[in-house]
Structures are given as C-alpha cells and as structure tokens.
Amino acid sequence: MTAPTGAAISIAGCGKTYPDGTRALSPVDLEVKAGETLVLLGPSGCGKTTLLRLIAGLETPDVGGRIAFDGADVTALPIEKRNVGMVFQSYALFPNMSVIDNVAYGLRVRGVATDARRAQAASVLAMMRIEALAERRIDQLSGGQRQRVALARALAVRPRVLLLDEPLTALDAALREHLRSEIDALLRRLAITAVYVTHDQAEALALGDRIVVMKNGAIAQVGTPREVYFQPADDYVAGFVGITNRLEGIVRNGRFETAAGILRVAAPDRAKARLLFRPEAVRLVSPADATLVFQVTQVEFQGPRQRVTLNAGDGTRIIAEAPADLPLSAGTAIGLVLDANRYILA
Amino acid sequence: MHSADRLARLFLLPLFLFVAAFFLLPMVRLIGVAGSGPNGMAEYVAILTNPRYVATLVATLLLSAAVTAATLAIGTVVALFLARNRFWGRPLLVSCLTLPLAFPGVVVGFMVILLAGRQGLLASLSMGLGMGRWVFAYSMAGLFAGYVYFSLPRVLVTLMAAVEKLDPALEEAARSLGAGRFEVLRDVTLPGIAPALMASGAIAFATAMGAFGTAFTLATRIDVLAMTIYTEFTLNANFATAAALSIALGLITWAVLALSRNLAGSGVAAAG
C-alpha cells in the first residue's frame, strides 16, 4: 500500500446550533496541517465530537461556517463525497459481513472488481497484522481486534483525512495503551492527516502533534503536547491535562503570600492570585532551606519514586513527587522549592 | 436435588394438562374427523385434487404473501421515518398507527366497506369526478386493504424497535466509506433489521392466512381458506373436508412460522 497523502483541513467560523436551540459549538477557526495528528481533548459535552462530525460531513455548520480540504471548499459535500476515513467508539463494523468484506466495503461501493478489492483489503489487513482474521465473522472478534479491523476498513479507501472518535474508550486499560502506540506508529508511517477525539489526556499527550483543548463548545487552547502540559493557557487547561496543584494567596512586593509561606515572584501586586504547578515540578528539601513549608500527610512508595500528599496549613492539599530515596514520613514538616519556570501565577 | 427435580416436574403438570386439553386432543380429534367422511383418510388427497379447494388454497397463499410484502414495505418506510425523526405530534401519530390493534376483524371489514363499498368514500368521490363507481371492498383488493391495515401496527411496532436499536454509527460508517442512500439501505439498514423483518413478516403472514372476521364481513364473493372452512361445516355440514382444510391451513402457517424462526433465529409468535 502506498502512503496516502493527507489533506490540510481549514475550518473557518464553524459553529453548530441544533434545531432545539442548543449550541453545541461556538464558531471556531482551526487549521490542521497536512499529515498532522490533531487531538481534540475535553470532557463530554465540550463540543469535540461535534467539531469532528463537522469535519466528517455528518453535520453541517451554522450559516457562515466553512470547511476546506487542501483549499477546496467541502462545506456542502456530504460525508460520502469527502473521502474521509472514520473510526467509531462502537467500532461500527457491519455484522452481516466478514472481516475482509468489511475492509473491502469502501472499495465495493466505489465499483472496484471483487478480486482487486479483496487483494487490496488483504494488503491493508496484512499491514495491520490481522490477515489471519480475514474470513472471521465480526462477533468472533475481541474488542481490540474489532478496532484494528475498523481502522483497516477506514484506511482501505485511502482517505485524505482520518477521523477517530474515541476509538480506544471501549477497551480495557492494558489493551488501550498497546493499541495507542500501534495507532501512533501507524499514523506516523502513513503521514495521513488525522483528527482524533478523546477525553483521555494521556492518549492526547501521547498521540497528538498538536492538542486542541476544548471547553463548553469553544477552544480553550491549541498547542503541542508540551505547550499544553507545561504552559497551559488557563486554570481549566492545567486542571484537565495532568494533575495540577493550586495554592491560593496574594501578591505583594514581588512575593506570593500563601498559607504555606512565601515565594518570590516577578509579578505586580494582586489581591487574589493562584499558583499552579505539577507534582513533578517541585523539589522537597529540609524546611530550613525553603520559604514554603508543608506538613506531610501521606507518603506513597511507587518504586522509582514516592508520591507525597502535603497540607498547606489551611487545608489545601498538594501532591508532590519525590525521589524514592528521600526520607519522608507522615506528620513531619517539609520544605518545597519551586523554580521560576515551573509554575504559573494566574 | 432429586426431590427438587420432582417438585419442578410437578409444577409442569398444569402446562402438560393445558397442552393436552387445548392442543393435542383437538388436533387428534380434527385429524380423526377429517378421516371420518365418505372418503376416509383420502379426504386429504381430495382437498388437493378438488379444483375449488386448490384454487382457494392458492388464492389464500397469494393474498397472504402479498399482504406480507406490502405490510413489510410500508412498515419499513414508516418505521425508518418515525424512528429517526422527532417532531411535534409524533407520539400521537404513533399511537394512532397502532389503533388497528384495538379493532376486531369485523370492525376492520366494516371500515373497508365504508371506504370502498357501494356507498363508500371512494365510490362517492369517483362518482363526483364522473369516473364511475369505484367499489373494491368485496373483492380480494378489499380483503388485501383490510389485512394490510390490520397487520401494519404489529409489523410497525417490531420494526421501529429494531431500527431504534440499530447503531447509527453503522450507517455513518457506510457513508464515510462512500455509500449512498440506496447502498446504506441495502447493505446496512435492511440486513440490520432482517431478524425483525422475518419475525414481523411471519406474524403478518399468519394473521392474513387465518383471519376470519374481516373475510366474513367482506368476502361474500371470494373464497379464502378460513371462509371455505366455515362454509363447509356450517352450511354444508361437511365436517371431514372442513377438518382437512383446517389441518392444511394450520400446517402451512406453522411451516412458514417455523421457517422464519429458523432464519431469524429469534422468537416469532403467531397471532390473529
């Protein structure tokens, strides 16, 4: 199979309001580069699936919205004319067809002769390393096999854009991780443009060239996994991607003052401020060497490291990661050092 | 363990008695009666050689097949529409469509007469348009209309449930692969509701084969099996022929139900 060439997707002013007045998506603008894997991340009801369905052509955007593939306007084209591949959470394999007939279906409706389409479908199955399943019935497959078949079916028509709607959500954790790295390798090898919807931040961070974090039908942040993780645009993004600690306080004379102590910051005075940081961003030291001091309430040994729960004094809970060999015990005081580039003052 | 088994068997006794009293005994008696006429057991051959009975049998089969096909076709279209569209008044419309379930066959026959009888709606309409008097209530067409009306709700309810259970992603997946409306219907939707089509089609067929009330109201000039059986044993006191025809009717209907149950792989209940 030759590598399909992915199309660049351009989304301009696309919103979606349902007939009953529910606004699922506020007008958004978004560019997806050719060959890129873009992940739409957010909780259920954030509009990520609606945006995917707009790109697919399963929904039409509100008046004024425009979607283009490689510059050509496809807004008015229904999904069957867009040459997209789609993978669903429920697999959506045709139960009345065998595995190979499922994979060959897109070629069949395109009028490819039986022998040619079966050969082509077989080569896609071989690429997915599931050629042994070709003649199986769908109800004889496990969840992971079903999703591989669904992926093969979507790829068999050499789509310009591959759309994946929570493809791993229905699988158990171990299989999910395994298939995730398989999909990652596949997308990179094929260099196909892919839009991947998920509510799982680990999946988003692992798969995405870029991540679009969505909230209440709007885009909260667009960025690379590193940007989204280390420089979240706001409190919401920080909270959704990874564990984030929050300390409430005020900023006065270049110092952030909170229940646990103070931290020197380069920021103007503020009556209400929030310090956001990740568990792995901190260093735990002796209380004498730090300006922020906490009570250790719980120590969880995890092998390579320890996860420590700290109390700021006013009841605020902080999660911190510490090296496995650092002596820590519940009930003692501990100092916390936070380097300037490892927190956000919001 | 053993005493529990015995107890369970004891509880099966009422079922056995019921089956014996209301199924086995009448069937055996019916088979006996069919053989008690002047022809003896050759009565079964007689009903297959007598041109009038054969014609009746064929007419009933054709009518039932046509009713089944028409009911399934209308039912599928309506079920697809109703299961996928939400609009004002939909619950009312659905309950109106299931209204025929509440009517006995006689009332359905009466309604067909009101529609297509000599003084019916269609007759006055066609007279008003100067196209002569349209009357088809007392023919096979009237019976066909009545049976379709009568069978539609049963089929519709089953098909709507099946369509609603169908994963919408299946059709979306087919469309994403380039399938148009017709291909989606042929390759995804109809195969998806095939068990329900089989099951409800079998019910429509069995209903049409055995329905008597509507036929009795309408069919003064046409012979369907149920009517012939009635005439044979009431007017002609020909019990042997009536019994043989009853068994033929039962066997054919049973065979169709059994076949469709095999093909559909799910429970099919006879009705009517």
Coordinates of C-alpha atoms in Angstrom, one line a residue:
Chain A
M1 CA 0.0 0.0 0.0
T2 CA 1.4 3.4 -1.0
A3 CA 1.3 6.1 1.6
P4 CA -1.9 8.1 1.3
T5 CA -1.3 11.8 1.1
G6 CA -3.2 13.7 3.8
A7 CA -5.1 16.8 3.1
A8 CA -4.8 20.0 5.1
I9 CA -8.0 21.0 6.8
S10 CA -9.1 24.5 7.2
I11 CA -12.0 25.3 9.5
A12 CA -13.3 28.9 9.5
G13 CA -16.1 30.2 11.7
C14 CA -17.7 26.8 12.1
G15 CA -20.3 26.7 14.9
K16 CA -23.2 24.3 15.5
T17 CA -26.6 25.1 16.9
Y18 CA -29.2 22.3 17.0
P19 CA -32.8 23.0 15.9
D20 CA -33.9 23.0 19.5
G21 CA -31.6 26.0 20.2
T22 CA -28.8 24.0 21.9
R23 CA -25.4 25.4 21.0
A24 CA -23.0 22.5 20.8
L25 CA -20.1 24.5 19.3
S26 CA -19.4 28.2 19.2
P27 CA -17.8 29.4 15.9
V28 CA -14.2 28.1 15.8
D29 CA -11.3 28.7 13.5
L30 CA -8.7 25.9 13.2
E31 CA -6.1 24.8 10.7
V32 CA -4.9 21.2 10.5
K33 CA -1.7 20.8 8.6
A34 CA -1.4 18.0 6.0
G35 CA -0.1 14.8 7.7
E36 CA -0.6 16.2 11.2
T37 CA -2.3 14.3 14.0
L38 CA -4.5 16.7 15.8
V39 CA -6.2 15.7 19.0
L40 CA -9.4 17.2 20.2
L41 CA -9.4 16.9 24.0
G42 CA -12.1 17.7 26.5
P43 CA -14.8 16.3 28.8
S44 CA -18.1 15.0 27.4
G45 CA -20.3 17.8 26.1
C46 CA -17.3 20.1 25.3
G47 CA -18.1 20.1 21.5
K48 CA -15.1 17.9 20.4
T49 CA -17.3 15.3 18.8
T50 CA -19.5 18.0 17.1
L51 CA -16.3 19.5 15.6
L52 CA -15.2 16.1 14.4
R53 CA -18.6 15.5 12.8
L54 CA -18.5 18.8 11.1
I55 CA -15.1 17.9 9.6
A56 CA -16.5 14.5 8.6
G57 CA -19.6 16.0 6.9
L58 CA -22.0 14.2 9.2
E59 CA -23.2 17.6 10.4
T60 CA -23.4 20.9 8.6
P61 CA -22.1 24.0 10.3
D62 CA -24.3 27.0 11.1
V63 CA -24.5 29.6 8.3
G64 CA -21.2 31.3 7.7
G65 CA -19.0 28.3 8.6
R66 CA -16.6 27.0 6.0
I67 CA -14.6 23.8 5.9
A68 CA -11.9 23.3 3.2
F69 CA -9.7 20.3 2.4
D70 CA -6.5 21.4 0.7
G71 CA -8.1 24.7 0.0
A72 CA -11.2 23.2 -1.8
D73 CA -14.5 24.1 -0.1
V74 CA -16.2 20.9 1.1
T75 CA -18.8 22.6 3.4
A76 CA -21.7 21.5 1.2
L77 CA -20.4 18.0 0.5
P78 CA -22.0 15.1 2.5
I79 CA -19.6 12.6 4.1
E80 CA -19.9 10.1 1.3
K81 CA -18.3 12.6 -1.1
R82 CA -15.5 13.8 1.2
N83 CA -13.2 10.7 1.1
V84 CA -12.6 10.6 4.8
G85 CA -12.0 7.5 6.9
M86 CA -13.9 7.3 10.1
V87 CA -13.3 5.1 13.2
F88 CA -16.0 5.0 15.9
Q89 CA -16.0 4.2 19.6
S90 CA -18.5 1.4 18.9
Y91 CA -16.4 0.1 16.1
A92 CA -19.5 0.1 13.8
L93 CA -18.4 -3.0 11.9
F94 CA -21.1 -4.5 9.6
P95 CA -22.2 -7.6 11.4
N96 CA -23.6 -9.2 8.2
M97 CA -20.1 -9.2 6.6
S98 CA -16.9 -11.0 7.2
V99 CA -13.8 -9.1 8.3
I100 CA -12.4 -8.9 4.7
D101 CA -15.8 -7.8 3.3
N102 CA -15.9 -5.1 5.9
V103 CA -12.5 -3.8 4.9
A104 CA -13.3 -4.1 1.2
Y105 CA -16.7 -2.4 1.5
G106 CA -15.5 1.1 0.7
L107 CA -13.8 -0.3 -2.5
R108 CA -17.0 -2.2 -3.3
V109 CA -19.2 0.9 -3.3
R110 CA -16.5 2.5 -5.5
G111 CA -17.1 -0.2 -8.0
V112 CA -13.7 -2.0 -7.7
A113 CA -13.9 -5.6 -9.0
T114 CA -14.2 -8.4 -6.5
D115 CA -10.7 -9.8 -6.9
A116 CA -9.0 -6.5 -6.9
R117 CA -10.8 -5.2 -3.9
R118 CA -10.2 -8.4 -1.9
A119 CA -6.5 -8.2 -2.7
Q120 CA -6.4 -4.6 -1.7
A121 CA -8.3 -5.3 1.5
A122 CA -5.9 -8.2 2.3
S123 CA -2.9 -5.9 2.0
V124 CA -4.4 -3.5 4.5
L125 CA -5.1 -6.4 6.8
A126 CA -1.5 -7.5 6.4
M127 CA -0.3 -4.0 7.2
M128 CA -2.4 -4.1 10.5
R129 CA -1.0 -7.7 11.1
I130 CA -4.5 -9.2 11.2
E131 CA -4.6 -11.1 7.9
A132 CA -5.4 -14.2 9.9
L133 CA -8.8 -12.8 10.8
A134 CA -9.9 -12.2 7.2
E135 CA -12.7 -14.7 7.0
R136 CA -13.9 -14.4 10.6
R137 CA -17.3 -13.1 11.5
I138 CA -17.4 -9.9 13.4
D139 CA -19.0 -11.5 16.5
Q140 CA -15.9 -13.8 16.7
L141 CA -13.5 -10.9 17.3
S142 CA -12.3 -9.4 20.6
G143 CA -12.6 -5.6 21.2
G144 CA -9.0 -4.9 20.2
Q145 CA -9.3 -7.0 17.0
R146 CA -12.5 -5.2 16.2
Q147 CA -10.9 -1.8 16.4
R148 CA -8.0 -2.9 14.3
V149 CA -10.5 -4.1 11.6
A150 CA -12.3 -0.8 11.9
L151 CA -9.1 1.1 11.4
A152 CA -8.2 -1.2 8.4
R153 CA -11.6 -0.5 6.9
A154 CA -11.2 3.2 7.2
L155 CA -7.7 3.1 5.7
A156 CA -8.6 0.8 2.8
V157 CA -10.2 3.6 0.8
R158 CA -7.0 5.7 1.2
P159 CA -8.8 8.6 2.8
R160 CA -7.5 12.2 2.6
V161 CA -8.4 12.6 6.3
L162 CA -8.7 10.0 9.0
L163 CA -11.2 10.8 11.8
L164 CA -11.2 8.9 15.0
D165 CA -14.0 9.3 17.6
E166 CA -12.8 8.0 21.0
P167 CA -11.5 4.8 19.3
L168 CA -10.0 3.3 22.4
T169 CA -12.5 4.2 25.0
A170 CA -14.4 0.9 24.9
L171 CA -11.2 -1.1 25.5
D172 CA -9.6 -2.1 28.8
A173 CA -6.6 -0.2 30.1
A174 CA -3.7 -2.5 29.1
L175 CA -5.1 -3.0 25.6
R176 CA -5.8 0.7 25.2
E177 CA -2.1 1.5 25.8
H178 CA -0.9 -1.1 23.4
L179 CA -3.3 -0.1 20.6
R180 CA -2.5 3.6 21.3
S181 CA 1.2 3.1 20.5
E182 CA 0.2 1.0 17.4
I183 CA -2.1 3.8 16.1
D184 CA 0.7 6.3 16.8
A185 CA 3.2 4.3 14.8
L186 CA 0.7 3.8 12.0
L187 CA -0.3 7.5 11.7
R188 CA 3.3 8.5 11.6
R189 CA 4.2 5.9 9.0
L190 CA 1.3 6.8 6.7
A191 CA 1.7 10.5 7.2
I192 CA -2.1 10.8 6.9
T193 CA -3.9 13.9 8.3
A194 CA -5.7 12.6 11.4
V195 CA -8.2 14.2 13.8
Y196 CA -8.5 12.2 17.0
V197 CA -11.2 12.9 19.6
T198 CA -10.6 11.8 23.2
H199 CA -11.4 12.7 26.8
D200 CA -8.2 10.9 27.9
Q201 CA -5.3 13.3 28.5
A202 CA -2.7 10.5 28.4
E203 CA -3.9 9.5 24.9
A204 CA -3.9 13.1 23.8
L205 CA -0.4 13.7 25.0
A206 CA 1.0 10.5 23.5
L207 CA -0.7 10.8 20.1
G208 CA -1.0 14.4 19.2
D209 CA 1.3 16.5 17.1
R210 CA -0.9 19.2 18.5
I211 CA -3.7 19.2 21.0
V212 CA -6.9 21.3 21.0
V213 CA -8.3 21.5 24.5
M214 CA -12.0 22.3 24.4
K215 CA -14.4 23.6 27.0
N216 CA -18.1 24.3 26.7
G217 CA -18.2 24.3 22.9
A218 CA -15.2 26.5 22.5
I219 CA -11.4 26.1 22.1
A220 CA -9.5 26.7 25.3
Q221 CA -6.0 26.2 24.0
V222 CA -4.3 24.9 20.9
G223 CA -0.7 23.7 21.3
T224 CA 1.8 20.9 21.1
P225 CA 1.5 18.4 23.9
R226 CA 4.5 20.1 25.7
E227 CA 3.0 23.5 25.4
V228 CA -0.4 22.3 26.7
Y229 CA 1.2 20.5 29.5
F230 CA 3.9 23.0 30.6
Q231 CA 2.3 26.2 29.6
P232 CA -1.5 25.7 30.0
A233 CA -3.4 28.7 28.8
D234 CA -5.5 28.8 31.9
D235 CA -6.6 27.1 35.1
Y236 CA -9.1 24.9 33.1
V237 CA -6.5 23.5 30.7
A238 CA -4.0 23.0 33.6
G239 CA -6.6 21.0 35.5
F240 CA -7.7 18.9 32.6
V241 CA -4.2 17.9 31.4
G242 CA -2.4 16.2 34.2
I243 CA -2.5 16.7 37.9
T244 CA -2.2 20.3 38.8
N245 CA -1.7 21.8 42.3
R246 CA -3.3 25.1 43.3
L247 CA -2.3 27.4 46.0
E248 CA -4.4 30.5 46.8
G249 CA -2.8 33.7 48.0
I250 CA -1.9 37.3 47.3
V251 CA 1.0 39.0 45.5
R252 CA 2.6 41.8 47.5
N253 CA 6.0 43.5 46.9
G254 CA 7.1 40.7 44.5
R255 CA 6.2 38.0 46.9
F256 CA 3.4 35.4 46.6
E257 CA 2.0 35.0 50.1
T258 CA 0.1 31.9 50.9
A259 CA -0.8 29.7 54.0
A260 CA 2.3 27.6 53.5
G261 CA 4.7 30.6 53.3
I262 CA 6.0 32.9 50.6
L263 CA 7.5 32.6 47.1
R264 CA 9.5 35.3 45.3
V265 CA 7.7 36.1 42.0
A266 CA 8.2 38.6 39.3
A267 CA 4.6 39.9 39.2
P268 CA 2.7 43.1 40.1
D269 CA 0.7 43.2 43.3
R270 CA -2.6 41.4 43.2
A271 CA -5.2 40.8 45.9
K272 CA -6.2 37.4 44.7
A273 CA -3.7 35.1 43.0
R274 CA -3.3 31.4 42.3
L275 CA -0.1 29.5 42.0
L276 CA -0.4 26.4 39.6
F277 CA 2.2 23.7 39.4
R278 CA 2.7 20.0 38.6
P279 CA 3.6 17.3 41.2
E280 CA 6.9 16.6 39.4
A281 CA 7.8 20.3 39.2
V282 CA 8.8 20.6 42.9
R283 CA 11.9 19.7 44.9
L284 CA 11.4 18.7 48.5
V285 CA 14.0 19.9 50.9
S286 CA 14.6 20.5 54.6
P287 CA 12.1 23.1 56.0
A288 CA 15.1 25.3 56.9
D289 CA 16.1 25.6 53.2
A290 CA 12.7 26.7 51.9
T291 CA 10.3 29.6 52.1
L292 CA 7.3 27.3 51.5
V293 CA 6.7 24.7 54.3
F294 CA 4.1 22.0 54.4
Q295 CA 3.0 19.1 56.6
V296 CA 3.4 15.6 55.1
T297 CA 0.1 13.8 55.4
Q298 CA 0.7 10.8 53.3
V299 CA 3.6 9.0 51.6
E300 CA 3.0 6.5 48.9
F301 CA 6.0 4.5 47.7
Q302 CA 5.7 3.8 44.0
G303 CA 9.1 2.1 43.3
P304 CA 11.0 4.6 41.2
R305 CA 9.6 7.5 43.1
Q306 CA 7.3 8.5 46.0
R307 CA 4.1 10.4 45.8
V308 CA 3.6 12.7 48.7
T309 CA 0.5 14.4 49.9
L310 CA 1.1 17.7 51.6
N311 CA -1.0 20.0 53.6
A312 CA -0.5 23.8 53.3
G313 CA -1.8 24.6 56.8
D314 CA -5.1 25.9 55.6
G315 CA -6.4 22.5 54.5
T316 CA -5.2 22.9 50.8
R317 CA -3.9 19.5 49.6
I318 CA -0.8 19.4 47.4
I319 CA 0.5 16.4 45.5
A320 CA 4.3 16.2 45.1
E321 CA 6.7 13.7 43.6
A322 CA 9.9 12.9 45.3
P323 CA 12.9 10.6 44.6
A324 CA 12.5 7.1 46.1
D325 CA 15.4 7.5 48.5
L326 CA 14.3 10.8 50.1
P327 CA 13.4 10.0 53.8
L328 CA 9.9 11.1 54.3
S329 CA 7.3 10.3 56.9
A330 CA 3.8 11.4 57.6
G331 CA 3.4 14.1 60.3
T332 CA 6.7 15.8 59.7
A333 CA 7.3 19.2 58.1
I334 CA 8.9 19.5 54.7
G335 CA 10.2 22.4 52.6
L336 CA 9.1 22.9 48.9
V337 CA 11.2 24.6 46.3
L338 CA 9.6 25.7 43.0
D339 CA 11.8 27.1 40.2
A340 CA 10.6 30.1 38.3
N341 CA 9.9 28.4 35.0
R342 CA 7.9 25.6 36.6
Y343 CA 4.8 27.3 37.8
I344 CA 2.1 29.6 36.6
L345 CA 0.7 32.5 38.5
A346 CA -2.9 33.0 37.5
Chain B
M1 CA -31.5 -32.2 44.4
H2 CA -33.8 -35.1 43.4
S3 CA -36.8 -34.0 45.3
A4 CA -36.4 -30.5 43.9
D5 CA -36.4 -32.0 40.4
R6 CA -39.6 -34.0 41.2
L7 CA -41.2 -30.8 42.5
A8 CA -40.2 -29.0 39.3
R9 CA -41.8 -31.7 37.2
L10 CA -44.9 -31.5 39.4
F11 CA -45.2 -27.8 38.5
L12 CA -45.0 -28.7 34.8
L13 CA -48.2 -30.8 35.2
P14 CA -50.6 -27.8 34.6
L15 CA -48.7 -26.9 31.5
F16 CA -49.0 -30.5 30.3
L17 CA -52.7 -30.7 31.0
F18 CA -53.3 -27.4 29.3
V19 CA -51.4 -28.5 26.2
A20 CA -53.3 -31.8 26.2
A21 CA -56.7 -30.3 26.6
F22 CA -56.4 -27.4 24.3
F23 CA -53.9 -28.5 21.7
L24 CA -53.3 -32.3 21.5
L25 CA -56.8 -33.6 22.0
P26 CA -58.5 -31.2 19.5
M27 CA -55.7 -31.8 16.9
V28 CA -56.1 -35.6 17.2
R29 CA -59.9 -35.2 17.0
L30 CA -59.5 -32.9 14.0
I31 CA -57.3 -35.5 12.2
G32 CA -59.9 -38.1 13.1
V33 CA -62.8 -36.1 11.9
A34 CA -61.0 -35.4 8.6
G35 CA -60.8 -39.2 8.1
S36 CA -64.4 -39.9 9.1
G37 CA -66.1 -38.7 5.9
P38 CA -67.1 -40.9 2.9
N39 CA -63.6 -40.7 1.5
G40 CA -61.9 -41.7 4.7
M41 CA -58.3 -40.6 5.0
A42 CA -58.3 -39.9 1.3
E43 CA -60.0 -36.7 2.2
Y44 CA -56.6 -35.1 2.5
V45 CA -55.9 -36.1 -1.1
A46 CA -59.4 -34.9 -2.1
I47 CA -58.8 -31.3 -0.9
L48 CA -55.6 -31.3 -3.1
T49 CA -57.4 -32.6 -6.2
N50 CA -60.7 -30.7 -5.9
P51 CA -60.0 -27.6 -8.1
R52 CA -62.2 -25.3 -5.9
Y53 CA -60.2 -26.1 -2.8
V54 CA -56.9 -25.9 -4.6
A55 CA -57.9 -22.5 -6.0
T56 CA -58.9 -21.3 -2.5
L57 CA -55.6 -22.5 -1.1
V58 CA -53.6 -20.8 -3.8
A59 CA -55.7 -17.6 -3.5
T60 CA -55.2 -17.5 0.3
L61 CA -51.5 -18.1 0.0
L62 CA -51.1 -15.4 -2.7
L63 CA -53.2 -12.9 -0.7
S64 CA -51.2 -13.6 2.5
A65 CA -47.9 -13.3 0.6
A66 CA -49.0 -10.0 -1.0
V67 CA -50.2 -8.7 2.3
T68 CA -46.9 -9.6 4.0
A69 CA -44.9 -8.0 1.3
A70 CA -47.0 -4.8 1.3
T71 CA -47.0 -4.6 5.1
L72 CA -43.3 -5.0 5.3
A73 CA -42.6 -2.4 2.6
I74 CA -44.9 0.2 4.2
G75 CA -43.8 -0.7 7.7
T76 CA -40.1 -0.4 6.9
V77 CA -40.5 3.1 5.3
V78 CA -42.7 4.3 8.2
A79 CA -40.6 2.7 10.9
L80 CA -37.4 4.3 9.4
F81 CA -39.0 7.7 9.3
L82 CA -40.6 7.5 12.8
A83 CA -37.5 6.1 14.5
R84 CA -35.3 8.8 13.1
N85 CA -37.3 11.9 13.2
R86 CA -38.6 13.7 16.3
F87 CA -41.4 16.2 15.6
W88 CA -44.4 17.7 17.3
G89 CA -47.3 15.2 17.5
R90 CA -45.1 12.2 16.9
P91 CA -46.3 10.2 20.0
L92 CA -49.9 10.9 18.9
L93 CA -49.2 9.7 15.4
V94 CA -47.5 6.5 16.7
S95 CA -50.4 5.7 18.9
C96 CA -52.9 6.4 16.0
L97 CA -50.9 4.0 13.8
T98 CA -51.3 1.3 16.5
L99 CA -55.0 1.8 16.7
P100 CA -56.0 -1.1 14.5
L101 CA -54.7 -3.4 17.2
A102 CA -57.8 -2.4 19.2
F103 CA -60.2 -3.5 16.5
P104 CA -61.6 -6.9 15.8
G105 CA -61.6 -8.1 12.2
V106 CA -65.3 -7.4 11.8
V107 CA -64.7 -3.7 12.5
V108 CA -61.8 -3.6 10.1
G109 CA -64.1 -5.2 7.4
F110 CA -66.7 -2.6 8.2
M111 CA -64.2 0.2 7.8
V112 CA -63.1 -1.2 4.4
I113 CA -66.8 -1.2 3.3
L114 CA -67.1 2.4 4.5
L115 CA -64.0 3.2 2.4
A116 CA -64.6 1.2 -0.7
G117 CA -68.1 -0.2 -0.5
R118 CA -71.0 0.6 -2.8
Q119 CA -71.9 3.7 -0.6
G120 CA -68.3 4.2 0.4
L121 CA -66.0 7.2 0.3
L122 CA -64.1 6.2 -2.8
A123 CA -67.4 5.4 -4.6
S124 CA -68.9 8.9 -4.0
L125 CA -65.5 10.5 -4.8
S126 CA -65.2 8.7 -8.1
M127 CA -68.9 9.3 -8.9
G128 CA -68.4 13.0 -8.2
L129 CA -65.4 13.1 -10.6
G130 CA -67.5 11.4 -13.2
M131 CA -65.3 8.3 -13.3
G132 CA -67.9 5.7 -12.4
R133 CA -68.4 4.0 -9.1
W134 CA -65.2 2.6 -7.6
V135 CA -66.1 -0.4 -5.5
F136 CA -63.5 -3.0 -4.4
A137 CA -64.5 -3.7 -0.8
Y138 CA -66.0 -7.1 -1.6
S139 CA -63.1 -8.4 -3.7
M140 CA -59.6 -9.6 -3.0
A141 CA -58.5 -6.0 -3.1
G142 CA -60.8 -5.1 -0.2
L143 CA -59.5 -8.0 1.8
F144 CA -56.0 -7.0 0.9
A145 CA -56.6 -3.5 2.2
G146 CA -58.2 -4.7 5.4
Y147 CA -55.4 -7.2 6.1
V148 CA -52.7 -4.6 5.5
Y149 CA -54.4 -2.2 7.8
F150 CA -54.8 -4.9 10.3
S151 CA -51.2 -6.2 10.2
L152 CA -49.4 -2.9 9.9
P153 CA -49.3 -2.0 13.6
R154 CA -47.8 -5.3 14.6
V155 CA -45.1 -5.0 12.0
L156 CA -44.6 -1.3 12.7
V157 CA -44.0 -1.7 16.4
T158 CA -41.5 -4.5 15.9
L159 CA -39.6 -2.7 13.1
M160 CA -39.5 0.6 15.0
A161 CA -37.9 -1.1 17.9
A162 CA -35.4 -2.8 15.6
V163 CA -34.5 0.5 13.8
E164 CA -34.0 2.3 17.1
K165 CA -31.7 -0.5 18.3
L166 CA -29.5 -0.2 15.2
D167 CA -26.3 1.7 16.0
P168 CA -26.5 4.9 14.0
A169 CA -22.7 4.7 13.6
L170 CA -23.2 1.7 11.3
E171 CA -24.8 3.9 8.7
E172 CA -22.4 6.7 9.3
A173 CA -19.5 4.3 8.8
A174 CA -21.0 3.1 5.5
R175 CA -21.5 6.6 4.3
S176 CA -17.9 7.6 5.3
L177 CA -16.8 4.7 3.0
G178 CA -18.7 6.3 0.1
A179 CA -22.0 4.5 0.3
G180 CA -25.0 6.4 -1.0
R181 CA -28.6 6.2 0.4
F182 CA -29.5 3.1 -1.5
E183 CA -26.3 1.3 -0.7
V184 CA -26.7 2.1 3.0
L185 CA -30.2 0.8 2.9
R186 CA -29.3 -2.4 1.1
D187 CA -26.0 -3.2 2.9
V188 CA -26.5 -1.9 6.4
T189 CA -30.1 -1.0 7.4
L190 CA -32.0 -3.9 5.9
P191 CA -29.5 -6.6 7.0
G192 CA -29.5 -4.9 10.4
I193 CA -33.3 -5.2 10.8
A194 CA -33.6 -8.5 9.0
P195 CA -34.5 -10.6 12.1
A196 CA -37.3 -8.1 12.8
L197 CA -38.5 -8.2 9.2
M198 CA -38.6 -12.0 9.4
A199 CA -40.4 -12.1 12.7
S200 CA -43.0 -9.4 11.9
G201 CA -43.4 -10.7 8.3
A202 CA -44.2 -14.2 9.7
I203 CA -46.8 -12.6 12.0
A204 CA -48.4 -10.7 9.2
F205 CA -48.5 -13.8 7.0
A206 CA -50.0 -16.0 9.8
T207 CA -52.6 -13.3 10.5
A208 CA -53.6 -13.0 6.9
M209 CA -53.8 -16.8 6.5
G210 CA -56.1 -17.3 9.4
A211 CA -58.0 -14.0 9.7
F212 CA -61.7 -14.7 9.7
G213 CA -63.6 -11.6 10.9
T214 CA -62.6 -9.4 8.1
A215 CA -63.1 -12.1 5.5
F216 CA -66.6 -12.9 6.9
T217 CA -67.6 -9.2 6.7
L218 CA -66.3 -8.7 3.2
A219 CA -65.8 -11.9 1.3
T220 CA -69.3 -12.8 0.0
R221 CA -68.0 -13.5 -3.4
I222 CA -64.4 -14.6 -2.8
D223 CA -63.1 -17.8 -1.3
V224 CA -60.3 -17.7 1.2
L225 CA -59.4 -20.7 3.3
A226 CA -61.0 -19.5 6.6
M227 CA -64.3 -18.7 4.8
T228 CA -64.3 -22.1 3.0
I229 CA -63.8 -24.0 6.2
Y230 CA -66.7 -22.0 7.8
T231 CA -69.0 -22.7 4.8
E232 CA -68.1 -26.3 4.6
F233 CA -69.0 -27.1 8.2
T234 CA -71.9 -24.7 8.8
L235 CA -73.8 -24.7 5.5
N236 CA -72.8 -28.0 4.0
A237 CA -72.2 -29.9 7.3
N238 CA -69.1 -31.3 5.5
F239 CA -67.1 -31.9 8.7
A240 CA -64.4 -34.1 7.1
T241 CA -63.5 -31.5 4.4
A242 CA -63.6 -28.7 7.0
A243 CA -61.2 -30.6 9.3
A244 CA -58.8 -31.5 6.4
L245 CA -58.7 -27.9 5.3
S246 CA -58.1 -26.7 8.8
I247 CA -55.2 -29.0 9.1
A248 CA -53.8 -27.8 5.8
L249 CA -54.2 -24.2 6.9
G250 CA -52.5 -24.9 10.2
L251 CA -49.6 -26.9 8.7
I252 CA -48.9 -24.2 6.1
T253 CA -48.9 -21.4 8.6
W254 CA -46.9 -23.4 11.0
A255 CA -44.3 -24.2 8.4
V256 CA -43.9 -20.6 7.5
L257 CA -43.5 -19.6 11.1
A258 CA -41.0 -22.4 11.7
L259 CA -39.0 -21.4 8.7
S260 CA -38.9 -17.8 9.5
R261 CA -38.0 -18.6 13.1
N262 CA -35.1 -20.7 11.9
L263 CA -33.9 -17.9 9.5
A264 CA -34.4 -15.1 12.0
G265 CA -33.0 -17.0 15.0
S266 CA -35.4 -15.3 17.3
G267 CA -38.8 -15.8 18.8
V268 CA -41.8 -15.4 16.5
A269 CA -45.3 -15.6 17.9
A270 CA -48.3 -16.4 16.0
A271 CA -51.2 -14.0 16.2
G272 CA -54.7 -13.4 14.8

